[in-house]
Structure formats: structure tokens, C-alpha cells
Amino acid sequence: MATDNMTWTKAASKTPVPTHTIARPSRTLGVQSYVPELLKGTALTMRHFFTNAKERLLGQKRDPVLDNFEGGITTIEYPEERRIYPERFRGLHRLTVRADDSPRCVACLCCSTACPAQCIHIEPAEYADGDERRGYERFPAAFVIDELRCVFCGFCVEACPCDAIRMDTGLHPVPYDSRDQFIYDKTQLLALTAPDGTRRTDNARHEPGDPTHPGLSRDHDAH
Amino acid sequence: MSGTELFVAVIKIAIVLGFLLNMAAITTWADRRQSAMIQDRVGPNRAVIYLPAWLVRAVVLGGGVLVAAAIAVPFWAKHPGLESARITTGIEIAILVVWTTLLLISARVRKDSDGVAPYRDGADSAFEERVAQLAPRTYFYAGLIAQLAALFFAQLAPAGFIVRGSSFGPGVAGSLAALAILLAAGYSAGRVGEDPVPLRLAGMLHALADAVKLIWKEDLRPRGADRLLFALAPMLAMFPALVTMAVVPFGSTLCFIDFDRDKVLSFADLAHLAPVVGPSGACSAGQLAVSLSIANLDVGLLYVFAIAGTGVIGAAIAGWASNNKWALLGGLRATSQMVSYEVALGLSIVGMFMVAGTVNLQKLVDWQGQNAWGIFVQPLAFVLFLVALVAETKRVPFDQPEGESEIIAGYFLEYSGMKFGMFYTGEYIEFVFSSVLLVTLFFGGYHLPFLDPDGLRITLGSDLIYELKLTHLAVSAIHIATFFGKTILMVWLQLFIRWTLPRFRYDQLMRLGWTRLLPLALLNIVLTGAAVLALESAGEPLGNAVAIAADISQSLVALAALGGSVLFVTGLLEPSRTKRITASSAAQMALAEGGIRAGKMQA
């Protein structure tokens, strides 16, 4: 294996590298006739079959995560059985809402900027004339996430200054028939909830007039 | 051929067709189900029919009544000389039903002391709680002891105790068995779950749903395909598989009494099955014999090979007519493989003909029943035949005609809908029939060790060890059940080959066929010929030794079957050892949530 012409590799050391030769597996008549191995293999599959058949017949099916029976196999029968996802599992995105059920998102584009997969598309829009939020913050006229492109890194959640986007739904995108079914628009994202079924967050958004946060104002002169 | 004979032939054809088609569907299911069980999954189980609970109760109860009647009524018929044996049989059935029911209740209800059976139902009543005091295994052992004791005490009963010519004793014993069945059925009917009851038949409905789906699917025909041949190929693939079973006997010859004394089988005679037959099984003079094969041909096995050999035409034509190069390659592969292995298949069985001196399957089966099973007479031929048979039915590890990675799906690549379904059905029928052939040629067909046509008789050489007389009806029923049971067991074993072995490469397959199997088959013929010659010239003493060896082989089969069943049940009832591992975070999370539970099955 000495390669003198390969200059990009490290030069071989002067002292010989200790090696040992692995014996070639002997192909005895038993191996070549295929019969003992055949019987062994069949016995193995049969053992699995009988162990599992027994568990089912006696109504003793084990918990696929907690119980391991000796020499057996534990398979989670998805989708009837589902692995329990950890609390911080990053699943499908959802948009959180304010007290009046409007999205918390202020269309600052932090998330779409942070997204390495560029799967978030936001069309910011101004509030109508006379709305108290006009000129102070914007809202997303369109908020679209392509879940097929998403790499589930969670950067969008970290980038969001308003706690408006979260990945705590506990859902993973199910396989669909066509690509357009993976594209979630604003209504779909708003409809998704946390695993406990709520859409609001404990992390309250403080509006002007909140006594715990004096000084909040939407008056332009205050900025 | 009289009208009655035609009627009987139609009935036999219906039985064979029904068995083959149902087995094809069930094997499709079992094939997937078995692989699932090996991996600890339920497998296909989503097809479901919801039945109202009253209907399920009615079916369970009605079925119980029917079975009980079918068992009790024949026991009230008079069979002089058989009273003792019939009383024993009735009591044995009653004991069997009782301990099986108790065992099942205990297995469903009993919670193990260490709580390893969290999914069990729990007791419904005080009776169940009392039954569950004992472990299922205790019921099994107690039942076995009770059965043996009943056999033993029946032999001890004084001869005067049993009234000869009276049907009272057997009738009471039969009614006892019927009562036990009725009680078990009634109890099961009471335990039917909440309304509506989901009927899944262990997932077997899935095969039915698949067939319905295939029938309604679009039937595509590729552009440029030969219209006639493309439609003909699936039929050619399915037809030979169906008709080969015609010469196989699926039960012992039935003897009918010539009731209207016209020496021709008529409908009046069909109601009069002979009560008993002689130890040879041959019908006595004046009785009418009905063989339980559709056609009892003298060329027997040659017919099977001739028809089965034409099965390859379907595959070849399908590959050619599809106008697809992958399908053509698949068709070519199928053709060359089947032609190659046909040679080894035919030659490997020649030794069996030489020993038995016939190719008539009925005679071959009877020879095995009187002497020894084919697997003991021709062990090498059995291995060769099995290998060639697996290759002939194009199943793993010889499934080269289909190769997803090489030629997509093989010769039926372009087929859709029920045409594809016909190929598949044909393939599975062939598979079931291969098991039928194995049973007929090597596992004694419908024969059980020591079960003669007139009853159970255990002998070793010329010594009689145990005897239990049985009626012709009972023995015939046992024979038919034995044949189909053996076939199903063989199918089950062959499926394990499929789920265990990796496939061969195409050149390995050809080399195995021509350079290994063929010479070995020829060698087997030579060796068998030499052995037959030696036996004929050696005369009496060696012949007696061979007869004793044959009886020993029968005892071995009987012991292996009995021991195997006992081991199987005890193994099944033994709680499995588990250890709970909660080291991983996933397991800790699962534990906090109370474990992973199966949700509702949904489509």
C-alpha cells in the first residue's frame, strides 16, 4: 500500500506500523452447502415470530420504548403507536396571537432574514388610516412557510422579537401527495396550536397603557 | 357417468377450487402478516366491518349449536362392537373443550403477579376470578393428564359394563361433548364486547379489500402491446395452477352402501356412508367407492408435471406481449429458470416412483401410509425437490423473474387491475399447490401415523400396543382435515424460507440448478436403484428389519408431532422475560407519559 507518488499524504514513518492479518473465513462444506446457515436463519426468524405471536395472543404486547424482551424486537407501530416527542421538539410552525386574536407578528422580516433555507415569505402591510397601530408597526398581509424547504433549525423562533412564531406544535409535516400541500399560509399557521390546544402564549405582549410597563406609547413624538 | 357421479365430481371440484382460491387469498395475507410478526408489528389490519353485537352473539351461539349437533347426532347411531371406543371419543372431546375454555379464560383474565400483562382484560365475574386463580399452564397440564387418564380408564372398563348394540352409552358421551361445546359457546356469546363489534378476522379482510380494489382499478394496456396475447397471458398463468390439483387425493376413499342395490352410485346411496371399513381401507364387495380426488389418473404425477410445465407459457407471453423490454427480460428469466429447474424437479422424484412402483398419486399416498413417509424413504430427493419447487414457483430466494432493482417488476410489469391480480393469484395458487405436492409425495398425504382406516392402531413390528376402533365417518373426516392441515403447515413453513433468505444472483441460480441439483438427482436415482435391488435380493430378514424401521419412522413422526405440540403450547403460555430500560431520555419521557399506548386503528 506504500504510495510513493502520493505527495499529499503524510510520509510513512520509519518504524513499521504494527499490523495483524485477519484470517480468511474458511468456507467449509457446511457453509458452502448453505443448509446449516439456512436452518439457523430460519430458526432465528421463527423465534421472533413465536415470541411476538405469544405476546399478542396473551395480550401482553410490550411497551416498545420501555420494555425490551430478551432477544426480541420492539417496533413502534406507527401511526397507531407514536413515540412521545420531547417538550422542546421542533415541529411545524405556528403563529401566536394577541388578546384580540390578531397575529402577534409585526412583519419585521427578522425570521425570513434569519432563515437559512429561505422558506419563509412575508408580505408586510400597513394598517389602515386611523388604526392606532398604523405607523407604529406593520402586519403580515401574507405569511407563507414552505415546510418542505424548512430544515427545522429553529432560527426563525430565536430571531423573532415578538414571540410571534413558534415551533412547539409537536407535529411533523405528514407526507402529502403534492408539493403545494406543504405550503402553509397565514390562516393555516394561525390555526395550529400548542400541544395543549392553546394558541396564546404565556409570554404576554404588552400594549400601550399596560400599568406594568409604563412609558409604552404609539405616539410618534415619543420616539 | 351417472348424474350422481357428475354431482359428486362437481362437489369435489368445488372443494378443490374453494380451497385453492381461499388459500391463495389467505396466503397473500399470511405472507405479509408473518413478516410483520417477525418484526413485532400487527401487519395489515385496517380493513374492518362493524357488526352489531347481537349479530355476533347469534353467530357465536348458532355456530356452537351447529357444531354441537354435528358432534352429538352421529353418536346416537348404532355401531355394534364400537361402543367402548365411541364412549372414549365422546368423553375425550368433552374434556378437550372444557380445559381449552378454562385455559382461554385464564389467559385472558389472569394478571401476572409482577404485572407484566397490563393489557389483559380483567375478570368480569366471580367465576372468572376463580378460574384465573390458576395459571393457563396449569389448565394445560391438567387437561393433558385428564385426556390420558380417560384413554387409560376406558381400557379398564369391564366388558359387561358396555351394552353391545345399544347406542345409549356413546349417545350420552356424545351429548356430554355437545353440552361442553354449547356451554363454551354460550359463555363466549356472553363475553362479546360492546356494540358495534369490529370484525377484522386477524387482518384477513385486508386480502378481500385488496381483491375488491383490484377489480375496480383501471385496466391499462400499454401502447404497442399485442391486444390478444396481453389479455390471454394472465389466464394462461392462472389456469394450469388451478387444474393441477385434479389428480391429488385430499382424503381416503369413501365407501357407500349400495342402498337401492343397482350397483351404480345414486343419490339414495350418498346418504348411506358405510359405518366401518376393514383395516386395509378397501371397500367390501357390494359397496360403492368414491375416491376423493377429482380424477384418479394412473399417470398421476406425470399429468401434474405436464400441466404445471405449461404455466411458464403465461409468463413468457406476458413478457413478450407487454411491449416493454424489462417485462421481456423478466419473461425470459422466468422461462429459462422454470425450464432449467423442471429437469431437476422431475428427476428428483424418480427415486420415489422406483420405491413405490407407481406414479398414481392415490397409490403413492397409500403406499406411504402402509410403509413410511416419503421423507424417510427419500431424504435427499426431498431436499432436491424442495429446492427445485421453490425455484419453480419463482419465490425467494429464487425470485429472479422479479427484481425491483434490475428489471422493475418482471414479466407482469405492465399489468394493472385484476389482470395483475390474476398473475398474483396464480402465483399463490402455485405456491399452495407446491405445498400440496410436498405433502402428497413426502409427508404421507392424508395419512397420520398409526391411524388405519378402521381406527387407531399402534404397532411396532408385529406387536400391538394400543387399539381404538373408529367409524368410517370419523376416520374420513380426520383424513380430510389432516390433508388440509398438513398443507397449511407446509405453506407456513415455506413462508419462513421466504422471510429468512436473501436472493441468489441469476448465474448462481443457473449454476445451482444444472451443476448441483441435476447430478445429485441422477445420483439419487442410481442409489435408490441399488437399494431397491439389494432389498429384493436379500429376502425375508432384511425385509423385516426395513418394516420395523418404517414403524419406527412412524413412531418418530407421532412422537415429534405430540412433543412438538406440547412444547409449542407450553412455550406459548410461558410469560416472556423482559427488562425495563429507562436509561434513555426517550424512555424517561415515555415513562412520564405512562408509556406508549396504541391509539385507535384508523384508515
Coordinates of N, CA, C and O in Angstrom, one line a residue, chain A residues 71-148:
Chain A
G71 N -33.7 -10.9 23.4 CA -33.6 -11.4 22.1 C -34.7 -11.0 21.1 O -34.8 -11.5 20.0
G72 N -35.6 -10.2 21.6 CA -36.7 -9.8 20.8 C -36.5 -8.5 20.0 O -35.5 -7.9 20.1
I73 N -37.5 -8.1 19.3 CA -37.5 -6.9 18.6 C -38.7 -6.0 19.1 O -39.7 -6.6 19.4
T74 N -38.4 -4.7 19.3 CA -39.5 -3.9 19.7 C -39.7 -2.9 18.6 O -38.8 -2.1 18.3
T75 N -40.8 -2.9 17.9 CA -41.1 -2.0 16.8 C -42.3 -1.1 17.2 O -43.3 -1.6 17.8
I76 N -42.1 0.2 17.0 CA -43.2 1.1 17.2 C -44.1 1.1 16.0 O -43.7 1.3 14.9
E77 N -45.4 0.7 16.2 CA -46.3 0.5 15.1 C -46.9 1.9 14.7 O -48.1 2.1 15.0
Y78 N -46.1 2.7 14.1 CA -46.6 4.0 13.6 C -47.6 3.7 12.5 O -47.4 2.8 11.7
P79 N -48.8 4.4 12.4 CA -49.2 5.5 13.2 C -50.1 5.2 14.4 O -50.5 6.1 15.1
E80 N -50.3 3.9 14.6 CA -51.2 3.5 15.7 C -50.5 3.8 17.1 O -51.1 4.3 18.0
E81 N -49.2 3.6 17.1 CA -48.4 3.9 18.3 C -47.4 5.0 17.8 O -46.9 5.0 16.7
R82 N -47.3 6.0 18.7 CA -46.4 7.1 18.4 C -45.4 7.3 19.5 O -45.7 7.3 20.6
R83 N -44.2 7.6 19.1 CA -43.1 7.9 20.0 C -43.5 9.2 20.7 O -44.0 10.1 20.0
I84 N -43.2 9.4 22.0 CA -43.6 10.6 22.6 C -42.4 11.6 22.4 O -41.3 11.4 22.6
Y85 N -42.8 12.8 21.8 CA -41.8 13.7 21.4 C -41.4 14.5 22.7 O -42.2 14.8 23.5
P86 N -40.1 14.9 22.7 CA -39.7 15.7 23.9 C -40.4 17.1 23.8 O -40.8 17.6 22.8
E87 N -40.4 17.7 25.0 CA -41.1 19.0 25.1 C -40.5 20.1 24.1 O -41.2 20.9 23.6
R88 N -39.2 20.0 23.9 CA -38.6 21.0 23.1 C -38.4 20.6 21.6 O -37.7 21.1 20.9
F89 N -39.2 19.6 21.2 CA -39.2 19.1 19.9 C -39.6 20.2 18.9 O -40.6 20.9 19.2
R90 N -38.8 20.4 17.9 CA -39.2 21.5 16.9 C -40.0 20.8 15.8 O -39.6 20.1 15.0
G91 N -41.3 21.1 15.8 CA -42.2 20.6 14.8 C -42.7 21.7 13.9 O -42.0 22.6 13.6
L92 N -43.9 21.5 13.3 CA -44.5 22.6 12.4 C -44.5 23.9 13.1 O -44.7 24.0 14.3
H93 N -44.4 25.0 12.3 CA -44.5 26.3 12.9 C -46.0 26.7 13.2 O -46.9 26.1 12.6
R94 N -46.1 27.6 14.1 CA -47.4 28.2 14.3 C -47.2 29.7 14.6 O -46.1 30.1 15.0
L95 N -48.2 30.5 14.3 CA -48.2 31.9 14.6 C -49.0 32.2 15.8 O -50.2 31.7 15.9
T96 N -48.4 32.8 16.8 CA -49.2 33.1 18.0 C -50.0 34.3 17.8 O -49.8 35.1 16.9
V97 N -51.0 34.5 18.7 CA -52.0 35.6 18.6 C -52.0 36.5 19.8 O -51.6 36.1 20.9
R98 N -52.5 37.7 19.6 CA -52.7 38.6 20.7 C -54.0 38.4 21.4 O -54.8 37.5 21.0
A99 N -54.3 39.2 22.3 CA -55.6 39.0 23.1 C -56.8 39.2 22.1 O -57.8 38.5 22.3
D100 N -56.7 40.0 21.0 CA -57.8 40.1 20.1 C -57.7 39.2 18.9 O -58.4 39.4 17.9
D101 N -56.9 38.1 19.1 CA -56.8 37.1 18.1 C -56.1 37.5 16.8 O -56.1 36.8 15.8
S102 N -55.6 38.7 16.7 CA -54.8 39.1 15.5 C -53.4 38.6 15.7 O -53.0 38.4 16.9
P103 N -52.7 38.3 14.7 CA -51.3 37.7 14.8 C -50.4 38.7 15.6 O -50.5 39.9 15.4
R104 N -49.5 38.1 16.4 CA -48.6 38.9 17.1 C -47.5 39.5 16.2 O -46.8 40.4 16.5
C105 N -47.4 38.9 15.0 CA -46.3 39.2 14.1 C -46.4 40.7 13.7 O -47.5 41.2 13.4
V106 N -45.3 41.4 13.6 CA -45.3 42.8 13.2 C -44.6 42.9 11.9 O -44.3 44.0 11.4
A107 N -44.4 41.8 11.2 CA -43.8 41.8 9.8 C -42.5 42.5 9.8 O -42.3 43.3 8.9
C108 N -41.6 42.2 10.7 CA -40.3 42.9 10.7 C -39.3 42.2 9.8 O -38.2 42.7 9.6
L109 N -39.7 41.0 9.4 CA -38.9 40.2 8.4 C -37.6 39.6 9.1 O -36.7 39.1 8.4
C110 N -37.5 39.7 10.4 CA -36.3 39.1 11.1 C -36.3 37.6 10.8 O -35.2 37.0 10.5
C111 N -37.4 36.9 10.9 CA -37.4 35.4 10.7 C -37.0 35.0 9.3 O -36.2 34.1 9.1
S112 N -37.6 35.7 8.3 CA -37.3 35.3 6.9 C -35.8 35.7 6.6 O -35.2 35.0 5.8
T113 N -35.3 36.7 7.3 CA -33.9 37.0 7.1 C -33.0 36.0 7.7 O -32.0 35.6 7.1
A114 N -33.4 35.5 8.9 CA -32.6 34.5 9.6 C -32.6 33.2 9.0 O -31.7 32.4 9.2
C115 N -33.7 32.9 8.2 CA -33.9 31.5 7.7 C -32.9 31.1 6.7 O -32.7 31.7 5.7
P116 N -32.1 30.0 7.1 CA -31.1 29.6 6.1 C -31.6 28.9 4.9 O -31.0 28.8 3.9
A117 N -32.9 28.4 5.0 CA -33.4 27.6 3.9 C -34.3 28.5 3.0 O -34.8 28.1 2.0
Q118 N -34.5 29.8 3.5 CA -35.3 30.8 2.8 C -36.7 30.2 2.5 O -37.2 30.2 1.3
C119 N -37.3 29.7 3.5 CA -38.6 29.0 3.3 C -39.8 29.9 3.8 O -40.9 29.6 3.6
I120 N -39.4 31.1 4.3 CA -40.5 32.0 4.9 C -40.7 33.2 3.9 O -39.7 33.8 3.5
H121 N -41.9 33.4 3.5 CA -42.2 34.5 2.7 C -43.2 35.4 3.4 O -44.3 34.9 3.8
I122 N -42.9 36.7 3.6 CA -43.8 37.6 4.3 C -44.0 38.8 3.4 O -43.1 39.4 2.8
E123 N -45.3 39.2 3.3 CA -45.6 40.4 2.6 C -46.1 41.4 3.7 O -47.2 41.3 4.2
P124 N -45.3 42.4 4.1 CA -45.7 43.3 5.1 C -46.7 44.3 4.6 O -46.7 44.6 3.4
A125 N -47.6 44.7 5.5 CA -48.6 45.7 5.0 C -48.8 46.7 6.2 O -48.6 46.4 7.3
E126 N -49.2 47.9 5.8 CA -49.5 49.0 6.8 C -51.0 48.8 7.2 O -51.8 48.4 6.5
Y127 N -51.2 49.2 8.5 CA -52.6 49.2 9.0 C -53.3 50.3 8.3 O -52.7 51.3 7.8
A128 N -54.6 50.2 8.2 CA -55.4 51.2 7.6 C -55.3 52.6 8.3 O -55.0 52.6 9.5
D129 N -55.6 53.7 7.6 CA -55.6 55.0 8.2 C -56.5 55.1 9.4 O -57.6 54.5 9.3
G130 N -56.0 55.7 10.4 CA -56.9 55.8 11.6 C -56.7 54.7 12.6 O -57.0 54.8 13.8
D131 N -56.1 53.6 12.2 CA -55.8 52.5 13.1 C -54.7 52.9 14.1 O -53.7 53.6 13.6
E132 N -54.9 52.6 15.3 CA -53.9 53.1 16.3 C -52.5 52.5 16.1 O -51.5 53.1 16.6
R133 N -52.5 51.4 15.4 CA -51.2 50.8 15.2 C -50.5 51.3 14.0 O -49.3 50.9 13.7
R134 N -51.2 52.0 13.1 CA -50.6 52.5 11.9 C -49.4 53.4 12.1 O -49.4 54.2 13.0
G135 N -48.3 53.1 11.4 CA -47.1 54.0 11.5 C -46.3 53.5 12.7 O -45.1 53.8 12.7
Y136 N -46.8 52.7 13.6 CA -46.1 52.2 14.7 C -45.5 50.8 14.5 O -44.4 50.4 14.8
E137 N -46.4 49.9 13.9 CA -46.0 48.6 13.5 C -46.8 48.2 12.3 O -47.7 48.8 11.9
R138 N -46.2 47.1 11.6 CA -46.9 46.6 10.4 C -47.6 45.2 10.7 O -47.4 44.7 11.8
F139 N -48.3 44.7 9.8 CA -48.8 43.3 9.9 C -48.5 42.5 8.7 O -48.3 43.1 7.6
P140 N -48.4 41.2 8.8 CA -48.2 40.4 7.6 C -49.5 40.2 6.8 O -50.4 39.6 7.3
A141 N -49.5 40.8 5.6 CA -50.7 40.5 4.7 C -50.6 39.1 4.2 O -51.6 38.4 4.1
A142 N -49.4 38.6 4.0 CA -49.2 37.2 3.7 C -48.1 36.6 4.5 O -47.1 37.3 4.7
F143 N -48.2 35.4 5.1 CA -47.2 34.8 5.8 C -47.2 33.3 5.4 O -48.1 32.6 5.7
V144 N -46.2 33.0 4.6 CA -46.2 31.7 4.0 C -44.9 30.9 4.3 O -43.8 31.5 4.2
I145 N -45.1 29.7 4.8 CA -43.9 28.9 5.1 C -43.9 27.6 4.2 O -45.0 26.9 4.2
D146 N -42.9 27.3 3.5 CA -42.8 26.1 2.7 C -42.2 25.0 3.6 O -40.9 25.0 3.8
E147 N -43.0 24.2 4.2 CA -42.5 23.2 5.2 C -41.6 22.1 4.5 O -40.9 21.4 5.2
L148 N -41.7 22.0 3.2 CA -40.8 21.1 2.5 C -39.4 21.6 2.4 O -38.5 20.8 2.4

